[in-house]
PDB file of C-alpha atoms and ligand atoms in Angstrom:
ATOM      1  CA  MET A   1      42.241  82.622  21.567  1.00  0.00           C
ATOM      2  CA  LYS A   2      45.777  81.619  20.514  1.00  0.00           C
ATOM      3  CA  LYS A   3      48.653  83.204  22.449  1.00  0.00           C
ATOM      4  CA  PRO A   4      48.964  86.659  20.934  1.00  0.00           C
ATOM      5  CA  ILE A   5      52.000  87.818  18.988  1.00  0.00           C
ATOM      6  CA  LEU A   6      53.653  91.046  20.161  1.00  0.00           C
ATOM      7  CA  ILE A   7      55.408  93.113  17.516  1.00  0.00           C
ATOM      8  CA  GLY A   8      57.526  96.056  18.680  1.00  0.00           C
ATOM      9  CA  ILE A   9      58.146  98.974  16.340  1.00  0.00           C
ATOM     10  CA  ALA A  10      60.809 101.462  17.488  1.00  0.00           C
ATOM     11  CA  GLY A  11      62.548 104.378  15.755  1.00  0.00           C
ATOM     12  CA  GLY A  12      63.239 108.050  16.147  1.00  0.00           C
ATOM     13  CA  THR A  13      60.616 110.759  16.084  1.00  0.00           C
ATOM     14  CA  GLY A  14      59.218 111.194  12.587  1.00  0.00           C
ATOM     15  CA  SER A  15      60.768 107.948  11.350  1.00  0.00           C
ATOM     16  CA  GLY A  16      57.466 106.582  10.092  1.00  0.00           C
ATOM     17  CA  LYS A  17      56.857 103.996  12.824  1.00  0.00           C
ATOM     18  CA  SER A  18      53.248 105.023  13.374  1.00  0.00           C
ATOM     19  CA  THR A  19      52.682 104.676   9.632  1.00  0.00           C
ATOM     20  CA  VAL A  20      54.231 101.205   9.594  1.00  0.00           C
ATOM     21  CA  ALA A  21      51.975 100.245  12.516  1.00  0.00           C
ATOM     22  CA  ARG A  22      48.927 101.624  10.687  1.00  0.00           C
ATOM     23  CA  GLU A  23      49.783  99.790   7.457  1.00  0.00           C
ATOM     24  CA  ILE A  24      50.096  96.506   9.304  1.00  0.00           C
ATOM     25  CA  PHE A  25      46.836  97.238  11.154  1.00  0.00           C
ATOM     26  CA  ARG A  26      45.023  97.792   7.860  1.00  0.00           C
ATOM     27  CA  SER A  27      46.133  94.393   6.585  1.00  0.00           C
ATOM     28  CA  PHE A  28      44.125  92.447   9.193  1.00  0.00           C
ATOM     29  CA  PRO A  29      40.511  92.403  10.346  1.00  0.00           C
ATOM     30  CA  SER A  30      40.132  94.898  13.224  1.00  0.00           C
ATOM     31  CA  GLU A  31      39.005  92.203  15.689  1.00  0.00           C
ATOM     32  CA  LYS A  32      42.395  90.504  15.303  1.00  0.00           C
ATOM     33  CA  ILE A  33      44.778  93.380  15.892  1.00  0.00           C
ATOM     34  CA  CYS A  34      45.388  96.365  18.145  1.00  0.00           C
ATOM     35  CA  ILE A  35      48.018  99.102  18.302  1.00  0.00           C
ATOM     36  CA  ILE A  36      49.458 100.281  21.635  1.00  0.00           C
ATOM     37  CA  MET A  37      51.458 103.482  21.460  1.00  0.00           C
ATOM     38  CA  GLN A  38      54.167 104.092  24.016  1.00  0.00           C
ATOM     39  CA  ASP A  39      53.074 107.775  23.921  1.00  0.00           C
ATOM     40  CA  SER A  40      49.911 106.753  25.784  1.00  0.00           C
ATOM     41  CA  TYR A  41      52.124 105.768  28.701  1.00  0.00           C
ATOM     42  CA  TYR A  42      53.829 109.117  29.338  1.00  0.00           C
ATOM     43  CA  LYS A  43      53.752 109.622  33.115  1.00  0.00           C
ATOM     44  CA  ASP A  44      50.782 111.397  34.594  1.00  0.00           C
ATOM     45  CA  GLN A  45      51.846 114.995  35.132  1.00  0.00           C
ATOM     46  CA  SER A  46      48.637 116.464  36.539  1.00  0.00           C
ATOM     47  CA  SER A  47      50.484 117.742  39.633  1.00  0.00           C
ATOM     48  CA  LEU A  48      52.783 119.905  37.475  1.00  0.00           C
ATOM     49  CA  SER A  49      52.016 123.353  36.022  1.00  0.00           C
ATOM     50  CA  PHE A  50      51.710 123.802  32.254  1.00  0.00           C
ATOM     51  CA  GLU A  51      55.102 125.588  32.259  1.00  0.00           C
ATOM     52  CA  ASP A  52      56.766 122.658  34.017  1.00  0.00           C
ATOM     53  CA  ARG A  53      55.079 120.201  31.652  1.00  0.00           C
ATOM     54  CA  ILE A  54      56.497 122.129  28.686  1.00  0.00           C
ATOM     55  CA  ARG A  55      59.963 121.915  30.219  1.00  0.00           C
ATOM     56  CA  THR A  56      59.790 118.115  30.726  1.00  0.00           C
ATOM     57  CA  ASN A  57      62.183 115.916  28.771  1.00  0.00           C
ATOM     58  CA  TYR A  58      59.819 113.641  26.819  1.00  0.00           C
ATOM     59  CA  ASP A  59      62.608 111.825  25.028  1.00  0.00           C
ATOM     60  CA  HIS A  60      64.195 110.251  28.099  1.00  0.00           C
ATOM     61  CA  PRO A  61      63.265 106.734  29.269  1.00  0.00           C
ATOM     62  CA  ASN A  62      62.193 108.160  32.653  1.00  0.00           C
ATOM     63  CA  ALA A  63      59.368 110.096  31.008  1.00  0.00           C
ATOM     64  CA  PHE A  64      57.372 106.875  30.588  1.00  0.00           C
ATOM     65  CA  ASP A  65      55.336 104.841  33.032  1.00  0.00           C
ATOM     66  CA  THR A  66      56.969 101.648  31.796  1.00  0.00           C
ATOM     67  CA  GLU A  67      55.687  99.646  34.737  1.00  0.00           C
ATOM     68  CA  LEU A  68      52.092 100.331  33.754  1.00  0.00           C
ATOM     69  CA  LEU A  69      52.834  99.613  30.093  1.00  0.00           C
ATOM     70  CA  ILE A  70      54.359  96.197  30.979  1.00  0.00           C
ATOM     71  CA  ARG A  71      51.416  95.380  33.214  1.00  0.00           C
ATOM     72  CA  HIS A  72      48.977  96.235  30.438  1.00  0.00           C
ATOM     73  CA  LEU A  73      50.869  94.212  27.851  1.00  0.00           C
ATOM     74  CA  LYS A  74      50.921  91.205  30.186  1.00  0.00           C
ATOM     75  CA  ASP A  75      47.177  91.523  30.631  1.00  0.00           C
ATOM     76  CA  LEU A  76      46.601  91.703  26.854  1.00  0.00           C
ATOM     77  CA  LEU A  77      48.873  88.678  26.313  1.00  0.00           C
ATOM     78  CA  ASP A  78      46.852  86.856  29.002  1.00  0.00           C
ATOM     79  CA  GLY A  79      43.656  87.627  27.102  1.00  0.00           C
ATOM     80  CA  LYS A  80      42.448  90.362  29.460  1.00  0.00           C
ATOM     81  CA  LYS A  81      41.187  93.785  28.417  1.00  0.00           C
ATOM     82  CA  ILE A  82      42.951  96.918  29.643  1.00  0.00           C
ATOM     83  CA  GLU A  83      42.075 100.523  30.432  1.00  0.00           C
ATOM     84  CA  LYS A  84      44.634 102.388  28.357  1.00  0.00           C
ATOM     85  CA  PRO A  85      45.489 105.977  29.232  1.00  0.00           C
ATOM     86  CA  ILE A  86      44.891 108.602  26.549  1.00  0.00           C
ATOM     87  CA  TYR A  87      47.580 111.216  25.960  1.00  0.00           C
ATOM     88  CA  ASP A  88      46.977 114.798  24.851  1.00  0.00           C
ATOM     89  CA  PHE A  89      50.062 116.362  23.274  1.00  0.00           C
ATOM     90  CA  THR A  90      48.484 119.815  23.166  1.00  0.00           C
ATOM     91  CA  VAL A  91      48.414 120.055  26.981  1.00  0.00           C
ATOM     92  CA  HIS A  92      51.370 117.695  27.639  1.00  0.00           C
ATOM     93  CA  ASN A  93      49.364 115.417  29.863  1.00  0.00           C
ATOM     94  CA  ARG A  94      47.099 112.372  30.177  1.00  0.00           C
ATOM     95  CA  LYS A  95      43.410 112.921  29.747  1.00  0.00           C
ATOM     96  CA  ALA A  96      41.006 112.015  32.535  1.00  0.00           C
ATOM     97  CA  GLU A  97      39.297 109.363  30.384  1.00  0.00           C
ATOM     98  CA  VAL A  98      40.769 105.965  29.482  1.00  0.00           C
ATOM     99  CA  GLU A  99      40.141 103.750  26.477  1.00  0.00           C
ATOM    100  CA  ILE A 100      39.142 100.107  26.842  1.00  0.00           C
ATOM    101  CA  VAL A 101      41.348  97.908  24.641  1.00  0.00           C
ATOM    102  CA  GLU A 102      40.180  94.341  24.112  1.00  0.00           C
ATOM    103  CA  PRO A 103      42.761  91.525  23.813  1.00  0.00           C
ATOM    104  CA  ARG A 104      43.732  90.717  20.225  1.00  0.00           C
ATOM    105  CA  GLU A 105      45.780  88.015  18.531  1.00  0.00           C
ATOM    106  CA  ILE A 106      48.167  90.595  17.124  1.00  0.00           C
ATOM    107  CA  ILE A 107      49.486  93.356  19.354  1.00  0.00           C
ATOM    108  CA  ILE A 108      51.579  96.135  17.838  1.00  0.00           C
ATOM    109  CA  LEU A 109      53.601  98.211  20.307  1.00  0.00           C
ATOM    110  CA  GLU A 110      54.979 101.384  18.780  1.00  0.00           C
ATOM    111  CA  GLY A 111      57.216 104.084  20.263  1.00  0.00           C
ATOM    112  CA  ILE A 112      60.566 105.830  20.336  1.00  0.00           C
ATOM    113  CA  LEU A 113      61.944 103.975  23.352  1.00  0.00           C
ATOM    114  CA  ILE A 114      60.196 100.611  23.415  1.00  0.00           C
ATOM    115  CA  LEU A 115      63.485  98.747  22.802  1.00  0.00           C
ATOM    116  CA  ASP A 116      65.274 100.535  25.647  1.00  0.00           C
ATOM    117  CA  ASP A 117      63.777  98.466  28.497  1.00  0.00           C
ATOM    118  CA  LYS A 118      64.957  94.851  28.738  1.00  0.00           C
ATOM    119  CA  ALA A 119      61.793  93.534  30.348  1.00  0.00           C
ATOM    120  CA  LEU A 120      59.769  95.086  27.523  1.00  0.00           C
ATOM    121  CA  ARG A 121      62.101  93.733  24.868  1.00  0.00           C
ATOM    122  CA  ASP A 122      61.909  90.247  26.297  1.00  0.00           C
ATOM    123  CA  MET A 123      58.135  90.250  25.882  1.00  0.00           C
ATOM    124  CA  MET A 124      58.331  90.904  22.115  1.00  0.00           C
ATOM    125  CA  ASP A 125      58.135  88.206  19.418  1.00  0.00           C
ATOM    126  CA  VAL A 126      59.477  90.539  16.706  1.00  0.00           C
ATOM    127  CA  LYS A 127      61.520  93.695  17.267  1.00  0.00           C
ATOM    128  CA  ILE A 128      61.676  96.276  14.506  1.00  0.00           C
ATOM    129  CA  TYR A 129      63.590  99.563  14.209  1.00  0.00           C
ATOM    130  CA  VAL A 130      62.461 102.028  11.594  1.00  0.00           C
ATOM    131  CA  ASP A 131      65.581 103.807  10.391  1.00  0.00           C
ATOM    132  CA  THR A 132      65.050 107.140   8.643  1.00  0.00           C
ATOM    133  CA  ASP A 133      67.550 109.954   8.057  1.00  0.00           C
ATOM    134  CA  ALA A 134      67.414 112.775  10.622  1.00  0.00           C
ATOM    135  CA  ASP A 135      66.712 115.483   7.998  1.00  0.00           C
ATOM    136  CA  LEU A 136      63.516 113.719   6.923  1.00  0.00           C
ATOM    137  CA  ARG A 137      62.502 113.078  10.511  1.00  0.00           C
ATOM    138  CA  ILE A 138      62.785 116.708  11.628  1.00  0.00           C
ATOM    139  CA  LEU A 139      60.951 117.932   8.547  1.00  0.00           C
ATOM    140  CA  ARG A 140      58.077 115.530   9.180  1.00  0.00           C
ATOM    141  CA  ARG A 141      58.027 116.402  12.844  1.00  0.00           C
ATOM    142  CA  LEU A 142      57.922 120.120  12.170  1.00  0.00           C
ATOM    143  CA  VAL A 143      54.888 119.789   9.891  1.00  0.00           C
ATOM    144  CA  ARG A 144      53.101 117.370  12.207  1.00  0.00           C
ATOM    145  CA  ASP A 145      53.710 119.160  15.503  1.00  0.00           C
ATOM    146  CA  ILE A 146      52.461 122.480  14.090  1.00  0.00           C
ATOM    147  CA  ARG A 147      49.440 120.819  12.439  1.00  0.00           C
ATOM    148  CA  ASP A 148      48.425 118.265  15.104  1.00  0.00           C
ATOM    149  CA  ARG A 149      50.172 119.002  18.385  1.00  0.00           C
ATOM    150  CA  GLY A 150      49.572 122.689  18.880  1.00  0.00           C
ATOM    151  CA  ARG A 151      53.196 123.798  18.493  1.00  0.00           C
ATOM    152  CA  THR A 152      54.983 126.745  16.830  1.00  0.00           C
ATOM    153  CA  MET A 153      57.888 126.408  14.407  1.00  0.00           C
ATOM    154  CA  GLU A 154      60.203 128.063  16.953  1.00  0.00           C
ATOM    155  CA  SER A 155      59.179 125.702  19.747  1.00  0.00           C
ATOM    156  CA  VAL A 156      59.691 122.582  17.587  1.00  0.00           C
ATOM    157  CA  ILE A 157      63.166 123.709  16.495  1.00  0.00           C
ATOM    158  CA  GLU A 158      64.209 124.715  19.991  1.00  0.00           C
ATOM    159  CA  GLN A 159      62.967 121.372  21.481  1.00  0.00           C
ATOM    160  CA  TYR A 160      64.657 119.435  18.687  1.00  0.00           C
ATOM    161  CA  LEU A 161      68.053 121.023  19.199  1.00  0.00           C
ATOM    162  CA  THR A 162      68.069 121.020  23.017  1.00  0.00           C
ATOM    163  CA  VAL A 163      66.315 117.729  23.836  1.00  0.00           C
ATOM    164  CA  VAL A 164      65.059 115.554  20.976  1.00  0.00           C
ATOM    165  CA  ARG A 165      68.352 115.312  19.001  1.00  0.00           C
ATOM    166  CA  PRO A 166      70.671 114.676  21.973  1.00  0.00           C
ATOM    167  CA  MET A 167      68.279 112.125  23.491  1.00  0.00           C
ATOM    168  CA  HIS A 168      67.933 110.396  20.113  1.00  0.00           C
ATOM    169  CA  LEU A 169      71.697 109.985  19.875  1.00  0.00           C
ATOM    170  CA  GLN A 170      72.088 108.899  23.519  1.00  0.00           C
ATOM    171  CA  PHE A 171      69.092 106.598  24.013  1.00  0.00           C
ATOM    172  CA  ILE A 172      67.080 105.845  20.901  1.00  0.00           C
ATOM    173  CA  GLU A 173      69.590 105.203  18.087  1.00  0.00           C
ATOM    174  CA  PRO A 174      71.591 102.743  20.253  1.00  0.00           C
ATOM    175  CA  THR A 175      68.536 100.493  20.616  1.00  0.00           C
ATOM    176  CA  LYS A 176      68.829  99.632  16.925  1.00  0.00           C
ATOM    177  CA  ARG A 177      71.215  96.881  18.009  1.00  0.00           C
ATOM    178  CA  TYR A 178      68.294  95.020  19.614  1.00  0.00           C
ATOM    179  CA  ALA A 179      66.172  94.921  16.456  1.00  0.00           C
ATOM    180  CA  ASP A 180      65.513  91.703  14.553  1.00  0.00           C
ATOM    181  CA  LEU A 181      64.709  93.775  11.490  1.00  0.00           C
ATOM    182  CA  ILE A 182      65.734  97.319  10.499  1.00  0.00           C
ATOM    183  CA  ILE A 183      63.338  98.953   8.086  1.00  0.00           C
ATOM    184  CA  PRO A 184      64.667 101.865   6.063  1.00  0.00           C
ATOM    185  CA  GLU A 185      62.199 104.678   5.438  1.00  0.00           C
ATOM    186  CA  GLY A 186      59.185 103.501   7.398  1.00  0.00           C
ATOM    187  CA  GLY A 187      55.710 103.598   5.992  1.00  0.00           C
ATOM    188  CA  LYS A 188      56.680 104.029   2.352  1.00  0.00           C
ATOM    189  CA  ASN A 189      58.597 100.762   2.417  1.00  0.00           C
ATOM    190  CA  LYS A 190      55.978  98.459   0.947  1.00  0.00           C
ATOM    191  CA  VAL A 191      58.292  95.452   0.618  1.00  0.00           C
ATOM    192  CA  ALA A 192      59.148  95.550   4.353  1.00  0.00           C
ATOM    193  CA  ILE A 193      55.491  95.870   5.298  1.00  0.00           C
ATOM    194  CA  ASP A 194      54.546  92.929   3.031  1.00  0.00           C
ATOM    195  CA  VAL A 195      57.277  90.800   4.657  1.00  0.00           C
ATOM    196  CA  LEU A 196      55.982  91.685   8.120  1.00  0.00           C
ATOM    197  CA  VAL A 197      52.371  90.969   7.212  1.00  0.00           C
ATOM    198  CA  ALA A 198      53.434  87.579   5.808  1.00  0.00           C
ATOM    199  CA  LYS A 199      55.302  86.765   9.030  1.00  0.00           C
ATOM    200  CA  ILE A 200      52.241  87.624  11.129  1.00  0.00           C
ATOM    201  CA  ARG A 201      49.923  85.632   8.836  1.00  0.00           C
ATOM    202  CA  GLN A 202      52.213  82.647   9.338  1.00  0.00           C
ATOM    203  CA  HIS A 203      51.835  83.048  13.098  1.00  0.00           C
ATOM    204  CA  LEU A 204      48.062  83.178  12.838  1.00  0.00           C
ATOM    205  CA  GLY A 205      48.159  79.940  10.822  1.00  0.00           C
TER     206      GLY A 205
HETATM  207  O1  C5P B 301      55.198 110.195  17.360  1.00  0.00           O
HETATM  208  P1  C5P B 301      56.582 110.456  17.903  1.00  0.00           P
HETATM  209  O2  C5P B 301      57.438 109.254  17.969  1.00  0.00           O
HETATM  210  O3  C5P B 301      57.298 111.587  17.236  1.00  0.00           O
HETATM  211  O4  C5P B 301      56.347 110.907  19.412  1.00  0.00           O
HETATM  212  C1  C5P B 301      57.424 111.008  20.331  1.00  0.00           C
HETATM  213  C2  C5P B 301      57.851 112.441  20.481  1.00  0.00           C
HETATM  214  O5  C5P B 301      56.799 113.201  21.124  1.00  0.00           O
HETATM  215  C3  C5P B 301      59.081 112.622  21.333  1.00  0.00           C
HETATM  216  O6  C5P B 301      60.196 112.856  20.511  1.00  0.00           O
HETATM  217  C4  C5P B 301      58.770 113.830  22.248  1.00  0.00           C
HETATM  218  O7  C5P B 301      59.693 114.870  22.102  1.00  0.00           O
HETATM  219  C5  C5P B 301      57.405 114.301  21.769  1.00  0.00           C
HETATM  220  N1  C5P B 301      56.542 114.803  22.831  1.00  0.00           N
HETATM  221  C6  C5P B 301      56.274 116.177  22.868  1.00  0.00           C
HETATM  222  N2  C5P B 301      55.439 116.667  23.859  1.00  0.00           N
HETATM  223  C7  C5P B 301      54.894 115.838  24.792  1.00  0.00           C
HETATM  224  C8  C5P B 301      55.177 114.452  24.759  1.00  0.00           C
HETATM  225  C9  C5P B 301      56.000 113.974  23.745  1.00  0.00           C
HETATM  226  O8  C5P B 301      56.720 116.953  22.034  1.00  0.00           O
HETATM  227  N3  C5P B 301      54.098 116.331  25.703  1.00  0.00           N
HETATM  228 MG1   MG B 302      54.178 108.642  16.192  1.00  0.00          MG
END
């Protein structure tokens, strides 16, 4: 196998980064590409009560087990398979099971804070920031968190105002400066996705 290419896709919550990752994924045969979500690497919080897990700040760099993420990415880049943790947003914790991820020629790393850590950034061949207006992001998040993540409207709004928004302004938005490419409007931006797919194809040769 050729040395894999690592593409990082950052951006605020609800920006459309998961959609961009999925669109790129769909453009290649599944044995050539994998997606690693930073969400999977939220720290294990099994020792905390449910109430304490609800109160955790999940938008701060310290919420993530970045050491494990870096180790896993190194393994994938070295052609080794990994045992990826699985995250359950409804209980705010890792599941007991893991998922085996086989090494692939194209690795997509997607998450709100993947451009915050220098060691992580330095591993990436292409760094992308998906830039979407905050009003669209909160609307998408509200719909998604109620539908998929077991939340109420009140809890999403309260979390957004007290944690998500301030952390976005302090930690996430500033990482835009590290991006090679800034994509407006995420998954609906077909031109940007076509450009990225062409770049990856060129790498594959
Ligand atoms: O997919 P998205 O980028 O929106 O996922 C990141 C978001 O997940 C963070 O903004 C964080 O507030 C949220 N999160 C949460 N509950 C958890 C873990 C993360 O609401 N237990
Ligand atoms: Mg997402």
